[in-house]
Tab-separated table of C-alpha atoms in Angstrom:
chain	number	residue	atom	x	y	z
A	45	MET	CA	-1.923	-4.290	-22.866
A	46	ASN	CA	1.085	-5.981	-21.822
A	47	ARG	CA	1.888	-8.454	-19.322
A	48	LYS	CA	3.519	-6.001	-16.726
A	49	GLY	CA	0.838	-3.573	-17.080
A	50	LEU	CA	-2.102	-5.971	-16.892
A	51	ILE	CA	0.015	-7.213	-13.520
A	52	VAL	CA	0.344	-3.673	-12.341
A	53	SER	CA	-3.529	-2.903	-13.652
A	54	VAL	CA	-4.274	-6.099	-10.987
A	55	LEU	CA	-2.629	-5.258	-8.288
A	56	LEU	CA	-3.581	-1.197	-8.461
A	57	ASN	CA	-7.089	-3.337	-8.652
A	58	ILE	CA	-6.393	-5.178	-5.576
A	59	VAL	CA	-5.286	-1.768	-3.739
A	60	LEU	CA	-8.521	0.017	-4.772
A	61	ILE	CA	-10.735	-2.488	-3.383
A	62	VAL	CA	-9.235	-3.870	-0.120
A	63	GLY	CA	-8.814	-0.134	0.630
A	64	LEU	CA	-12.067	1.232	-0.220
A	65	VAL	CA	-13.769	-1.164	1.657
A	66	PHE	CA	-11.403	-0.979	4.552
A	67	VAL	CA	-12.268	2.495	4.669
A	68	THR	CA	-15.760	2.780	4.465
A	69	LYS	CA	-16.340	0.091	7.254
A	70	PHE	CA	-13.369	1.901	9.126
A	71	TYR	CA	-15.910	4.929	9.181
A	72	ARG	CA	-18.825	4.939	8.897
A	73	SER	CA	-18.625	2.501	12.813
A	74	THR	CA	-16.809	5.216	14.044
A	75	SER	CA	-18.873	8.354	15.726
A	76	TYR	CA	-16.923	11.693	14.818
A	77	GLY	CA	-19.859	13.929	15.748
A	78	ALA	CA	-20.952	16.661	12.966
A	79	GLN	CA	-19.167	15.682	9.325
A	80	GLU	CA	-18.735	18.794	8.098
A	81	HIS	CA	-14.652	18.338	8.620
A	82	ALA	CA	-12.837	16.409	5.923
A	83	LYS	CA	-11.362	13.069	6.950
A	84	ARG	CA	-7.570	13.261	7.186
A	85	ILE	CA	-5.650	11.051	4.667
A	86	ALA	CA	-1.473	10.419	5.082
A	87	ILE	CA	0.360	8.684	1.767
A	88	LEU	CA	3.377	7.664	2.055
A	89	THR	CA	5.174	6.801	-0.955
A	90	PRO	CA	9.205	5.715	-1.325
A	91	THR	CA	10.187	7.526	-4.918
A	92	THR	CA	8.427	8.270	-7.362
A	93	HIS	CA	7.963	5.702	-10.103
A	94	SER	CA	5.057	4.688	-12.715
A	95	SER	CA	3.465	1.606	-11.375
A	96	LEU	CA	3.522	3.293	-7.866
A	97	GLU	CA	2.135	6.436	-8.869
A	98	GLN	CA	-0.589	3.868	-10.632
A	99	ILE	CA	-1.472	2.669	-7.581
A	100	GLU	CA	-1.613	5.799	-5.115
A	101	LYS	CA	-3.343	7.859	-7.781
A	102	GLY	CA	-6.037	5.062	-8.214
A	103	PHE	CA	-6.364	4.507	-4.789
A	104	CYS	CA	-7.028	8.560	-4.440
A	105	LYS	CA	-9.548	8.364	-7.154
A	106	THR	CA	-11.510	5.520	-5.987
A	107	LEU	CA	-11.944	6.833	-2.676
A	108	THR	CA	-12.874	10.788	-3.534
A	109	LYS	CA	-14.931	9.181	-6.374
A	110	GLU	CA	-16.414	5.889	-3.874
A	111	GLY	CA	-16.126	6.842	-0.849
A	112	THR	CA	-18.885	8.818	1.816
A	113	TYR	CA	-16.624	11.637	3.672
A	114	HIS	CA	-15.306	14.886	2.082
A	115	TYR	CA	-11.205	13.940	2.043
A	116	ASP	CA	-8.083	15.897	2.546
A	117	ILE	CA	-5.336	13.933	1.253
A	118	LYS	CA	-1.793	14.617	1.643
A	119	VAL	CA	1.074	12.763	-0.656
A	120	PHE	CA	4.475	11.864	0.861
A	121	ASN	CA	6.912	11.107	-1.660
A	122	ALA	CA	10.512	10.473	-0.008
A	123	GLN	CA	12.555	10.970	-3.035
A	124	ALA	CA	14.059	7.612	-2.387
A	125	ASP	CA	16.479	8.826	0.182
A	126	ARG	CA	14.893	6.738	4.125
A	127	LYS	CA	16.237	9.559	6.411
A	128	LEU	CA	13.425	11.723	4.632
A	129	MET	CA	10.945	8.997	4.724
A	130	HIS	CA	11.856	8.250	8.193
A	131	ALA	CA	10.926	12.068	9.830
A	132	GLN	CA	7.831	12.223	6.688
A	133	ALA	CA	6.818	8.854	8.818
A	134	GLU	CA	7.639	10.506	11.719
A	135	GLU	CA	5.143	13.404	10.986
A	136	ILE	CA	2.432	11.046	9.848
A	137	VAL	CA	2.316	9.883	13.428
A	138	GLN	CA	2.442	12.610	15.023
A	139	GLY	CA	-0.342	14.523	12.521
A	140	ASP	CA	-4.133	14.042	12.884
A	141	TYR	CA	-4.653	11.603	10.193
A	142	ASP	CA	-7.411	9.882	10.026
A	143	LEU	CA	-5.921	6.760	8.377
A	144	VAL	CA	-2.475	6.204	6.635
A	145	PHE	CA	-2.497	4.577	3.573
A	146	THR	CA	1.473	2.858	2.286
A	147	ILE	CA	2.728	2.131	-1.070
A	148	ALA	CA	5.968	-0.701	-0.974
A	149	THR	CA	7.262	-2.875	1.502
A	150	GLY	CA	9.589	0.057	3.450
A	151	PRO	CA	6.543	2.623	4.031
A	152	SER	CA	4.642	0.404	5.595
A	153	ALA	CA	7.200	-1.382	7.834
A	154	MET	CA	8.199	1.677	9.135
A	155	ILE	CA	4.497	3.331	10.054
A	156	HIS	CA	3.136	0.247	11.236
A	157	GLU	CA	5.914	0.060	13.822
A	158	LEU	CA	5.640	3.784	14.687
A	159	LEU	CA	2.590	3.993	15.129
A	160	ILE	CA	3.140	0.320	17.175
A	161	LYS	CA	5.906	2.803	19.197
A	162	ARG	CA	3.709	5.229	20.008
A	163	GLY	CA	0.866	3.655	21.079
A	164	LYS	CA	-1.938	5.388	17.775
A	165	LYS	CA	-4.473	3.306	17.198
A	166	VAL	CA	-4.567	4.779	13.258
A	167	PRO	CA	-6.076	2.671	10.358
A	168	GLN	CA	-3.398	1.627	8.353
A	169	VAL	CA	-3.723	0.124	5.256
A	170	PHE	CA	-1.081	-0.542	2.365
A	171	GLY	CA	-0.620	-1.659	-1.222
A	172	ALA	CA	2.341	-3.165	-2.494
A	173	VAL	CA	3.382	-5.136	0.042
A	174	SER	CA	5.169	-8.875	-0.815
A	175	ASP	CA	4.959	-10.591	2.584
A	176	PRO	CA	2.697	-8.469	5.387
A	177	VAL	CA	2.820	-12.082	7.710
A	178	GLY	CA	6.876	-11.361	7.479
A	179	LEU	CA	7.194	-8.295	8.069
A	180	GLY	CA	4.197	-8.430	10.302
A	181	LEU	CA	1.737	-6.019	9.481
A	182	VAL	CA	-0.827	-8.316	9.793
A	183	THR	CA	-0.928	-12.223	11.517
A	184	SER	CA	-2.908	-13.898	8.664
A	185	LEU	CA	-3.759	-13.014	4.701
A	186	ASP	CA	-7.328	-14.374	6.010
A	187	HIS	CA	-7.816	-12.450	8.810
A	188	PRO	CA	-5.477	-9.329	9.633
A	189	GLU	CA	-6.927	-8.469	12.587
A	190	GLY	CA	-6.084	-5.015	13.667
A	191	ASN	CA	-5.818	-1.572	12.195
A	192	VAL	CA	-4.166	-3.238	9.458
A	193	THR	CA	-5.075	-4.030	6.731
A	194	GLY	CA	-4.130	-3.824	2.252
A	195	SER	CA	-3.091	-6.273	-0.591
A	196	VAL	CA	-0.178	-8.427	-0.806
A	197	GLU	CA	2.351	-7.964	-4.087
A	198	MET	CA	1.842	-11.016	-5.267
A	199	PRO	CA	3.725	-12.633	-8.287
A	200	ALA	CA	3.127	-15.584	-10.297
A	201	PHE	CA	6.450	-16.969	-11.164
A	202	GLU	CA	5.051	-20.040	-12.038
A	203	ARG	CA	2.564	-18.532	-14.734
A	204	GLN	CA	5.466	-16.001	-16.177
A	205	ILE	CA	8.117	-18.823	-16.718
A	206	GLU	CA	5.432	-20.970	-18.564
A	207	LEU	CA	4.698	-17.211	-20.715
A	208	LEU	CA	8.044	-17.452	-21.274
A	209	LYS	CA	8.389	-20.486	-22.501
A	210	ILE	CA	5.679	-19.922	-24.925
A	211	ILE	CA	6.931	-16.345	-26.481
A	212	LYS	CA	10.615	-17.197	-26.249
A	213	PRO	CA	10.954	-21.602	-26.150
A	214	ASP	CA	15.050	-20.899	-26.985
A	215	VAL	CA	15.466	-19.137	-23.899
A	216	SER	CA	18.186	-21.025	-21.475
A	217	THR	CA	18.803	-18.860	-18.603
A	218	VAL	CA	17.043	-16.164	-16.830
A	219	LEU	CA	18.794	-13.900	-14.613
A	220	LEU	CA	16.324	-13.384	-11.253
A	221	VAL	CA	17.617	-9.921	-10.223
A	222	TYR	CA	17.013	-9.540	-5.960
A	223	ASN	CA	16.735	-7.254	-3.720
A	224	PRO	CA	17.161	-8.115	-0.671
A	225	THR	CA	14.735	-5.182	1.436
A	226	GLN	CA	11.903	-5.812	-0.368
A	227	GLY	CA	11.008	-8.600	1.790
A	228	SER	CA	11.043	-11.968	0.876
A	229	GLY	CA	9.375	-11.691	-2.540
A	230	LEU	CA	11.456	-15.329	-3.710
A	231	VAL	CA	8.077	-16.914	-0.916
């Protein structure tokens, strides 16, 4: 398994465990009466990408395998269109979902903001977000509080540089590609 695959795999496992614990705790502590209907879950992802798809599939697989209920999962994919993502986020917030799982920074921030604006208390689990505290999704990583939790994308830059020095000791220049729309991943 290559380094990128290993990082994605570790991130995926963290998202799955956190999401599963949160969802199971929420559903066990909430009284819905008869459990004959499925729990409705919305997933919002910004685009089609193999890493994001792995997170989505892993979440769904773990939830259906380890969860205690039947789940009706609807995936909203914005196909890299911010206007479409906003429309989908509005549809999710206006819908009667029991949980929202967001993948990446943009969808996570958008859903969180809309839930607050609409006064909704729907639990949100996020994955692949680099700075949830800075975005205002949670108050702290140790104690997220409220109805929001998730996994943090924390690239180990120091470790990556160490590995680069071992694999390619003759490298003298490294290009760092930075996308300011993806949070403060340089922290």
